[in-house]
């Protein structure tokens, strides 16, 4: 399997003192040099940005985040602050926002919790507790209900098998179990779907889906659409799509964020920031293949100004 391709990597010869000075100069006096801020932040890894923020306070006795908030506005501000958050803090903030106010943004909850490994989920829970003085699991349970609540509760445990080995016999057994829990009986036994989709490793699940197709004569996605509805259908399809191909999954997430009237800036920003150091290079390729348009061109046509320059910096 080829190694994932990030678009943001640690800058060789990184100099936190020089970068802090550039950012200080960019915000000093009248006006703000947004270009200088973008040039520094999109070309540094998240760990390097944390070092810059710590050094900024030492060198100038001022908080970099506070200064950025004073100088920037709108989507550009949100993007810059997202880049400055440590990844678990940013995820915790996005989850909190998805549960705030009237209604819950289930798509965001699923996108984040489906796509994080066990260590990342633990770090997000710790960051959430520290920031909001509450348990992420408790908040998820109070904001959702039914089988979706059970699925999110399962995902937030961070107990997925992370083995890189595939057990072919077990894949056949699990595929048969899924078939019997859905297609083969009246009514659907959702608990069996949950048990398998939330606990098996990503590689193992691909083997299960292959076996399922042979047994059922249709894809697992088709069966989920026939057997489930609403939030639960969406939850299981999220997990299956991510298991099959993270780059294709996020290419679709980005496409949906830019589709139709209006742009979902939050989703666009979150996806580009959180995948930039993982596999945004692969997502670009998947986007081009699926939608026959470069991701950068799609983003360029949806947003403007410094916000556009920031996002394009992450993509390129």
GROMACS .gro file of C-alpha atoms in nm:
model
  316
    1UNK     CA    1   0.000   0.000   0.000
    2UNK     CA    2   0.141   0.341  -0.098
    3UNK     CA    3   0.216   0.587   0.181
    4UNK     CA    4  -0.038   0.871   0.214
    5UNK     CA    5   0.059   1.203   0.058
    6UNK     CA    6   0.026   1.514   0.275
    7UNK     CA    7   0.044   1.866   0.126
    8UNK     CA    8   0.184   2.025   0.443
    9UNK     CA    9   0.506   1.886   0.589
   10UNK     CA   10   0.749   2.023   0.850
   11UNK     CA   11   0.961   2.301   0.701
   12UNK     CA   12   1.330   2.203   0.680
   13UNK     CA   13   1.553   2.458   0.855
   14UNK     CA   14   1.256   2.587   1.055
   15UNK     CA   15   1.336   2.903   1.256
   16UNK     CA   16   1.068   2.991   1.514
   17UNK     CA   17   1.238   3.321   1.604
   18UNK     CA   18   1.235   3.442   1.244
   19UNK     CA   19   0.874   3.327   1.191
   20UNK     CA   20   0.755   3.496   1.511
   21UNK     CA   21   0.924   3.818   1.396
   22UNK     CA   22   0.750   3.799   1.056
   23UNK     CA   23   0.409   3.753   1.224
   24UNK     CA   24   0.476   4.036   1.471
   25UNK     CA   25   0.570   4.271   1.187
   26UNK     CA   26   0.262   4.161   0.986
   27UNK     CA   27   0.030   4.277   1.268
   28UNK     CA   28   0.221   4.582   1.395
   29UNK     CA   29   0.103   4.935   1.323
   30UNK     CA   30  -0.173   5.031   1.081
   31UNK     CA   31  -0.310   4.757   0.858
   32UNK     CA   32  -0.231   4.387   0.851
   33UNK     CA   33  -0.005   4.200   0.612
   34UNK     CA   34  -0.233   3.901   0.550
   35UNK     CA   35  -0.003   3.763   0.281
   36UNK     CA   36   0.287   3.733   0.527
   37UNK     CA   37   0.063   3.554   0.778
   38UNK     CA   38  -0.054   3.307   0.512
   39UNK     CA   39   0.300   3.245   0.384
   40UNK     CA   40   0.423   3.149   0.730
   41UNK     CA   41   0.128   2.941   0.850
   42UNK     CA   42   0.050   2.724   0.546
   43UNK     CA   43   0.413   2.621   0.503
   44UNK     CA   44   0.468   2.501   0.862
   45UNK     CA   45   0.346   2.183   1.029
   46UNK     CA   46   0.103   2.207   1.319
   47UNK     CA   47   0.383   2.125   1.566
   48UNK     CA   48   0.595   2.405   1.420
   49UNK     CA   49   0.301   2.649   1.455
   50UNK     CA   50   0.275   2.555   1.824
   51UNK     CA   51   0.645   2.634   1.864
   52UNK     CA   52   0.597   2.972   1.693
   53UNK     CA   53   0.306   3.058   1.926
   54UNK     CA   54   0.507   2.966   2.238
   55UNK     CA   55   0.812   3.162   2.117
   56UNK     CA   56   0.597   3.465   2.023
   57UNK     CA   57   0.484   3.497   2.385
   58UNK     CA   58   0.842   3.462   2.511
   59UNK     CA   59   0.985   3.709   2.259
   60UNK     CA   60   0.713   3.977   2.272
   61UNK     CA   61   0.519   3.910   2.594
   62UNK     CA   62   0.200   3.890   2.387
   63UNK     CA   63  -0.033   3.607   2.294
   64UNK     CA   64  -0.019   3.528   1.923
   65UNK     CA   65  -0.377   3.395   1.912
   66UNK     CA   66  -0.513   3.709   2.082
   67UNK     CA   67  -0.325   3.930   1.835
   68UNK     CA   68  -0.453   3.729   1.536
   69UNK     CA   69  -0.812   3.757   1.663
   70UNK     CA   70  -0.773   4.135   1.689
   71UNK     CA   71  -0.636   4.168   1.337
   72UNK     CA   72  -0.846   3.921   1.135
   73UNK     CA   73  -1.216   3.868   1.063
   74UNK     CA   74  -1.465   3.626   0.911
   75UNK     CA   75  -1.380   3.298   0.741
   76UNK     CA   76  -1.014   3.400   0.709
   77UNK     CA   77  -0.992   3.443   1.087
   78UNK     CA   78  -1.162   3.105   1.141
   79UNK     CA   79  -0.915   2.938   0.905
   80UNK     CA   80  -0.609   3.094   1.065
   81UNK     CA   81  -0.727   3.010   1.418
   82UNK     CA   82  -0.801   2.654   1.303
   83UNK     CA   83  -0.443   2.622   1.178
   84UNK     CA   84  -0.311   2.751   1.511
   85UNK     CA   85  -0.506   2.500   1.723
   86UNK     CA   86  -0.334   2.171   1.806
   87UNK     CA   87  -0.525   1.908   1.606
   88UNK     CA   88  -0.712   1.751   1.904
   89UNK     CA   89  -0.820   2.096   2.025
   90UNK     CA   90  -0.943   2.189   1.678
   91UNK     CA   91  -1.142   1.865   1.648
   92UNK     CA   92  -1.289   1.920   1.997
   93UNK     CA   93  -1.389   2.274   1.896
   94UNK     CA   94  -1.554   2.151   1.575
   95UNK     CA   95  -1.746   1.881   1.766
   96UNK     CA   96  -1.866   2.134   2.024
   97UNK     CA   97  -1.981   2.371   1.749
   98UNK     CA   98  -2.171   2.084   1.580
   99UNK     CA   99  -2.369   2.028   1.901
  100UNK     CA  100  -2.426   2.394   1.991
  101UNK     CA  101  -2.758   2.573   1.958
  102UNK     CA  102  -3.077   2.440   1.802
  103UNK     CA  103  -3.029   2.114   1.614
  104UNK     CA  104  -2.719   1.900   1.584
  105UNK     CA  105  -2.487   1.878   1.284
  106UNK     CA  106  -2.464   1.496   1.270
  107UNK     CA  107  -2.251   1.506   0.951
  108UNK     CA  108  -1.968   1.683   1.133
  109UNK     CA  109  -1.985   1.444   1.429
  110UNK     CA  110  -1.963   1.145   1.194
  111UNK     CA  111  -1.691   1.291   0.972
  112UNK     CA  112  -1.463   1.355   1.269
  113UNK     CA  113  -1.527   1.041   1.475
  114UNK     CA  114  -1.521   0.799   1.177
  115UNK     CA  115  -1.188   0.929   1.055
  116UNK     CA  116  -0.975   0.940   1.371
  117UNK     CA  117  -0.765   0.656   1.509
  118UNK     CA  118  -0.782   0.539   1.871
  119UNK     CA  119  -0.500   0.765   1.996
  120UNK     CA  120  -0.652   1.068   1.820
  121UNK     CA  121  -0.996   1.000   1.974
  122UNK     CA  122  -0.841   0.978   2.321
  123UNK     CA  123  -0.658   1.309   2.261
  124UNK     CA  124  -0.981   1.473   2.139
  125UNK     CA  125  -1.169   1.354   2.450
  126UNK     CA  126  -0.893   1.494   2.674
  127UNK     CA  127  -0.893   1.827   2.486
  128UNK     CA  128  -1.273   1.846   2.502
  129UNK     CA  129  -1.275   1.782   2.877
  130UNK     CA  130  -1.002   2.040   2.937
  131UNK     CA  131  -1.166   2.306   2.718
  132UNK     CA  132  -1.536   2.258   2.797
  133UNK     CA  133  -1.521   2.085   3.141
  134UNK     CA  134  -1.754   1.812   3.022
  135UNK     CA  135  -1.732   1.460   2.879
  136UNK     CA  136  -1.753   1.440   2.501
  137UNK     CA  137  -1.940   1.110   2.533
  138UNK     CA  138  -2.204   1.264   2.765
  139UNK     CA  139  -2.256   1.559   2.530
  140UNK     CA  140  -2.290   1.330   2.227
  141UNK     CA  141  -2.547   1.119   2.412
  142UNK     CA  142  -2.750   1.422   2.515
  143UNK     CA  143  -2.753   1.559   2.158
  144UNK     CA  144  -2.839   1.241   1.966
  145UNK     CA  145  -3.080   0.952   2.007
  146UNK     CA  146  -3.159   0.597   1.901
  147UNK     CA  147  -2.916   0.393   1.694
  148UNK     CA  148  -2.715   0.702   1.589
  149UNK     CA  149  -2.649   0.771   1.958
  150UNK     CA  150  -2.529   0.410   1.998
  151UNK     CA  151  -2.304   0.436   1.692
  152UNK     CA  152  -2.142   0.762   1.808
  153UNK     CA  153  -2.102   0.621   2.160
  154UNK     CA  154  -1.926   0.320   2.008
  155UNK     CA  155  -1.698   0.534   1.790
  156UNK     CA  156  -1.600   0.771   2.073
  157UNK     CA  157  -1.466   0.478   2.282
  158UNK     CA  158  -1.165   0.469   2.048
  159UNK     CA  159  -1.141   0.090   2.069
  160UNK     CA  160  -1.126  -0.008   1.701
  161UNK     CA  161  -0.892  -0.296   1.617
  162UNK     CA  162  -0.587  -0.136   1.453
  163UNK     CA  163  -0.413  -0.454   1.341
  164UNK     CA  164  -0.267  -0.452   0.988
  165UNK     CA  165  -0.334  -0.825   0.936
  166UNK     CA  166  -0.644  -0.954   0.755
  167UNK     CA  167  -0.817  -1.270   0.880
  168UNK     CA  168  -0.992  -1.415   0.572
  169UNK     CA  169  -1.197  -1.673   0.766
  170UNK     CA  170  -1.319  -1.409   1.012
  171UNK     CA  171  -1.407  -1.178   0.720
  172UNK     CA  172  -1.630  -1.452   0.573
  173UNK     CA  173  -1.798  -1.511   0.910
  174UNK     CA  174  -1.861  -1.140   0.964
  175UNK     CA  175  -1.997  -1.099   0.610
  176UNK     CA  176  -2.237  -1.389   0.672
  177UNK     CA  177  -2.340  -1.234   1.005
  178UNK     CA  178  -2.416  -0.900   0.835
  179UNK     CA  179  -2.613  -1.077   0.562
  180UNK     CA  180  -2.821  -1.266   0.817
  181UNK     CA  181  -2.870  -0.951   1.030
  182UNK     CA  182  -3.008  -0.760   0.731
  183UNK     CA  183  -3.104  -0.911   0.398
  184UNK     CA  184  -3.195  -1.257   0.522
  185UNK     CA  185  -3.446  -1.174   0.795
  186UNK     CA  186  -3.756  -0.965   0.853
  187UNK     CA  187  -3.642  -0.651   1.026
  188UNK     CA  188  -3.276  -0.561   1.071
  189UNK     CA  189  -3.053  -0.649   1.364
  190UNK     CA  190  -2.869  -0.317   1.387
  191UNK     CA  191  -2.660  -0.434   1.683
  192UNK     CA  192  -2.468  -0.678   1.459
  193UNK     CA  193  -2.393  -0.402   1.210
  194UNK     CA  194  -2.269  -0.181   1.495
  195UNK     CA  195  -2.055  -0.458   1.644
  196UNK     CA  196  -1.873  -0.519   1.317
  197UNK     CA  197  -1.857  -0.169   1.164
  198UNK     CA  198  -1.735   0.000   1.483
  199UNK     CA  199  -1.482  -0.260   1.604
  200UNK     CA  200  -1.312  -0.419   1.301
  201UNK     CA  201  -0.993  -0.272   1.153
  202UNK     CA  202  -1.020  -0.073   0.830
  203UNK     CA  203  -0.829  -0.339   0.633
  204UNK     CA  204  -1.041  -0.617   0.779
  205UNK     CA  205  -1.357  -0.430   0.683
  206UNK     CA  206  -1.253  -0.411   0.319
  207UNK     CA  207  -1.217  -0.791   0.322
  208UNK     CA  208  -1.561  -0.822   0.490
  209UNK     CA  209  -1.721  -0.600   0.224
  210UNK     CA  210  -1.568  -0.813  -0.056
  211UNK     CA  211  -1.706  -1.130   0.104
  212UNK     CA  212  -2.042  -0.963   0.162
  213UNK     CA  213  -2.073  -0.883  -0.210
  214UNK     CA  214  -2.016  -1.249  -0.294
  215UNK     CA  215  -2.277  -1.371  -0.044
  216UNK     CA  216  -2.546  -1.107  -0.099
  217UNK     CA  217  -2.500  -1.041  -0.470
  218UNK     CA  218  -2.495  -0.668  -0.396
  219UNK     CA  219  -2.262  -0.423  -0.222
  220UNK     CA  220  -2.279  -0.353   0.149
  221UNK     CA  221  -2.371   0.007   0.061
  222UNK     CA  222  -2.675  -0.109  -0.138
  223UNK     CA  223  -2.785  -0.331   0.151
  224UNK     CA  224  -2.747  -0.050   0.405
  225UNK     CA  225  -2.962   0.176   0.186
  226UNK     CA  226  -3.228  -0.099   0.162
  227UNK     CA  227  -3.223  -0.189   0.532
  228UNK     CA  228  -3.164   0.143   0.712
  229UNK     CA  229  -3.290   0.498   0.688
  230UNK     CA  230  -3.219   0.847   0.819
  231UNK     CA  231  -2.926   0.915   1.051
  232UNK     CA  232  -2.836   0.549   1.100
  233UNK     CA  233  -2.812   0.489   0.725
  234UNK     CA  234  -2.591   0.797   0.697
  235UNK     CA  235  -2.375   0.683   0.991
  236UNK     CA  236  -2.310   0.336   0.850
  237UNK     CA  237  -2.248   0.468   0.497
  238UNK     CA  238  -1.994   0.714   0.643
  239UNK     CA  239  -1.804   0.431   0.807
  240UNK     CA  240  -1.818   0.209   0.497
  241UNK     CA  241  -1.708   0.485   0.258
  242UNK     CA  242  -1.419   0.587   0.483
  243UNK     CA  243  -1.314   0.222   0.520
  244UNK     CA  244  -1.310   0.170   0.143
  245UNK     CA  245  -1.100   0.480   0.064
  246UNK     CA  246  -1.031   0.780   0.291
  247UNK     CA  247  -0.922   1.000  -0.006
  248UNK     CA  248  -1.242   0.924  -0.202
  249UNK     CA  249  -1.450   0.976   0.112
  250UNK     CA  250  -1.301   1.323   0.173
  251UNK     CA  251  -1.317   1.416  -0.197
  252UNK     CA  252  -1.693   1.361  -0.165
  253UNK     CA  253  -1.707   1.560   0.161
  254UNK     CA  254  -1.535   1.854  -0.012
  255UNK     CA  255  -1.760   1.828  -0.317
  256UNK     CA  256  -2.071   1.838  -0.096
  257UNK     CA  257  -1.932   2.142   0.088
  258UNK     CA  258  -1.913   2.330  -0.243
  259UNK     CA  259  -2.220   2.187  -0.419
  260UNK     CA  260  -2.535   2.386  -0.493
  261UNK     CA  261  -2.618   2.734  -0.368
  262UNK     CA  262  -2.382   2.858  -0.099
  263UNK     CA  263  -2.065   2.702   0.034
  264UNK     CA  264  -2.021   2.520   0.365
  265UNK     CA  265  -1.707   2.710   0.466
  266UNK     CA  266  -1.676   2.529   0.800
  267UNK     CA  267  -1.668   2.186   0.638
  268UNK     CA  268  -1.433   2.303   0.365
  269UNK     CA  269  -1.191   2.458   0.615
  270UNK     CA  270  -1.206   2.166   0.858
  271UNK     CA  271  -1.138   1.904   0.591
  272UNK     CA  272  -0.845   2.090   0.434
  273UNK     CA  273  -0.684   2.167   0.772
  274UNK     CA  274  -0.725   1.823   0.927
  275UNK     CA  275  -0.616   1.626   0.619
  276UNK     CA  276  -0.332   1.859   0.507
  277UNK     CA  277  -0.069   1.668   0.707
  278UNK     CA  278  -0.219   1.325   0.634
  279UNK     CA  279  -0.344   1.264   0.280
  280UNK     CA  280  -0.459   1.586   0.114
  281UNK     CA  281  -0.234   1.502  -0.183
  282UNK     CA  282  -0.431   1.179  -0.232
  283UNK     CA  283  -0.763   1.361  -0.181
  284UNK     CA  284  -0.666   1.604  -0.461
  285UNK     CA  285  -0.607   1.310  -0.695
  286UNK     CA  286  -0.934   1.143  -0.593
  287UNK     CA  287  -1.123   1.471  -0.643
  288UNK     CA  288  -0.977   1.521  -0.991
  289UNK     CA  289  -1.059   1.160  -1.087
  290UNK     CA  290  -1.417   1.171  -0.957
  291UNK     CA  291  -1.525   1.524  -1.054
  292UNK     CA  292  -1.290   1.590  -1.350
  293UNK     CA  293  -1.182   1.921  -1.202
  294UNK     CA  294  -0.878   2.013  -0.993
  295UNK     CA  295  -0.966   2.066  -0.627
  296UNK     CA  296  -0.783   2.401  -0.629
  297UNK     CA  297  -1.001   2.524  -0.919
  298UNK     CA  298  -1.318   2.414  -0.740
  299UNK     CA  299  -1.217   2.597  -0.421
  300UNK     CA  300  -1.109   2.903  -0.618
  301UNK     CA  301  -1.455   2.935  -0.773
  302UNK     CA  302  -1.632   2.909  -0.433
  303UNK     CA  303  -1.446   3.144  -0.199
  304UNK     CA  304  -1.255   3.469  -0.226
  305UNK     CA  305  -1.001   3.707  -0.076
  306UNK     CA  306  -0.746   3.606   0.184
  307UNK     CA  307  -0.959   3.306   0.285
  308UNK     CA  308  -0.918   3.169  -0.067
  309UNK     CA  309  -0.541   3.227  -0.056
  310UNK     CA  310  -0.517   3.044   0.276
  311UNK     CA  311  -0.709   2.738   0.152
  312UNK     CA  312  -0.519   2.728  -0.178
  313UNK     CA  313  -0.195   2.746   0.020
  314UNK     CA  314  -0.295   2.427   0.205
  315UNK     CA  315  -0.399   2.252  -0.117
  316UNK     CA  316  -0.089   2.344  -0.316
   0.00000   0.00000   0.00000
